[in-house]
Amino acid sequence: MLVVIAMLFSLVVALTTAFLFYVVKGSLLVSLTMGGAAFVATMTLALGAFSLLIR
C-alpha cells in the first residue's frame, strides 16, 4: 500500500513539475525530462522515508 501511495505522490509531483516547466520554458523536451527526473527523485525519497517508517 505504501508503494502505491509513493507512486501516486511521485506522479503528482512529476506532472506538476512538467506542467510548470512547459509553461515557463515552452519546450516539450525540457518539460518531459524534468518531469521524469522529478518522478525518479520523489519516488526514491518517498520509498526511503516509508522504509524508515516501517522499521
mmCIF file of C-alpha atoms in Angstrom:
data_model
loop_
_atom_site.group_PDB
_atom_site.id
_atom_site.type_symbol
_atom_site.label_atom_id
_atom_site.label_comp_id
_atom_site.label_asym_id
_atom_site.label_seq_id
_atom_site.Cartn_x
_atom_site.Cartn_y
_atom_site.Cartn_z
ATOM 1 C CA MET A 1 0.000 0.000 0.000
ATOM 2 C CA LEU A 2 2.832 2.392 0.792
ATOM 3 C CA VAL A 3 4.353 1.783 -2.638
ATOM 4 C CA VAL A 4 1.081 2.810 -4.280
ATOM 5 C CA ILE A 5 0.936 5.983 -2.189
ATOM 6 C CA ALA A 6 4.566 6.773 -3.056
ATOM 7 C CA MET A 7 3.910 6.227 -6.765
ATOM 8 C CA LEU A 8 0.811 8.421 -6.822
ATOM 9 C CA PHE A 9 2.559 11.171 -4.885
ATOM 10 C CA SER A 10 5.534 10.981 -7.251
ATOM 11 C CA LEU A 11 3.245 11.112 -10.264
ATOM 12 C CA VAL A 12 1.533 14.256 -8.984
ATOM 13 C CA VAL A 13 4.894 15.939 -8.350
ATOM 14 C CA ALA A 14 6.195 14.892 -11.786
ATOM 15 C CA LEU A 15 3.124 16.143 -13.651
ATOM 16 C CA THR A 16 3.177 19.434 -11.751
ATOM 17 C CA THR A 17 6.875 19.901 -12.489
ATOM 18 C CA ALA A 18 6.428 19.066 -16.157
ATOM 19 C CA PHE A 19 3.492 21.462 -16.480
ATOM 20 C CA LEU A 20 5.356 24.301 -14.756
ATOM 21 C CA PHE A 21 8.447 23.842 -16.921
ATOM 22 C CA TYR A 22 6.273 23.699 -20.053
ATOM 23 C CA VAL A 23 4.535 26.954 -19.095
ATOM 24 C CA VAL A 24 7.792 28.743 -18.238
ATOM 25 C CA LYS A 25 10.135 27.385 -20.909
ATOM 26 C CA GLY A 26 7.686 26.311 -23.601
ATOM 27 C CA SER A 27 9.834 23.338 -24.567
ATOM 28 C CA LEU A 28 8.210 19.912 -24.513
ATOM 29 C CA LEU A 29 11.513 18.031 -24.303
ATOM 30 C CA VAL A 30 12.725 20.044 -21.299
ATOM 31 C CA SER A 31 9.412 19.639 -19.503
ATOM 32 C CA LEU A 32 9.321 15.858 -20.063
ATOM 33 C CA THR A 33 12.920 15.459 -18.935
ATOM 34 C CA MET A 34 12.399 17.482 -15.779
ATOM 35 C CA GLY A 35 9.114 15.702 -15.068
ATOM 36 C CA GLY A 36 10.844 12.336 -15.342
ATOM 37 C CA ALA A 37 13.668 13.486 -13.109
ATOM 38 C CA ALA A 38 11.185 14.778 -10.550
ATOM 39 C CA PHE A 39 9.346 11.444 -10.624
ATOM 40 C CA VAL A 40 12.522 9.445 -10.001
ATOM 41 C CA ALA A 41 13.726 11.754 -7.243
ATOM 42 C CA THR A 42 10.390 11.890 -5.446
ATOM 43 C CA MET A 43 9.834 8.132 -5.758
ATOM 44 C CA THR A 44 13.284 7.445 -4.311
ATOM 45 C CA LEU A 45 12.776 9.844 -1.403
ATOM 46 C CA ALA A 46 9.259 8.608 -0.665
ATOM 47 C CA LEU A 47 10.246 4.931 -0.672
ATOM 48 C CA GLY A 48 13.248 5.695 1.526
ATOM 49 C CA ALA A 49 11.105 7.600 4.000
ATOM 50 C CA PHE A 50 8.447 4.888 4.042
ATOM 51 C CA SER A 51 11.044 2.169 4.578
ATOM 52 C CA LEU A 52 12.364 4.094 7.578
ATOM 53 C CA LEU A 53 8.834 4.429 8.971
ATOM 54 C CA ILE A 54 8.182 0.689 8.644
ATOM 55 C CA ARG A 55 11.126 -0.246 10.883
#
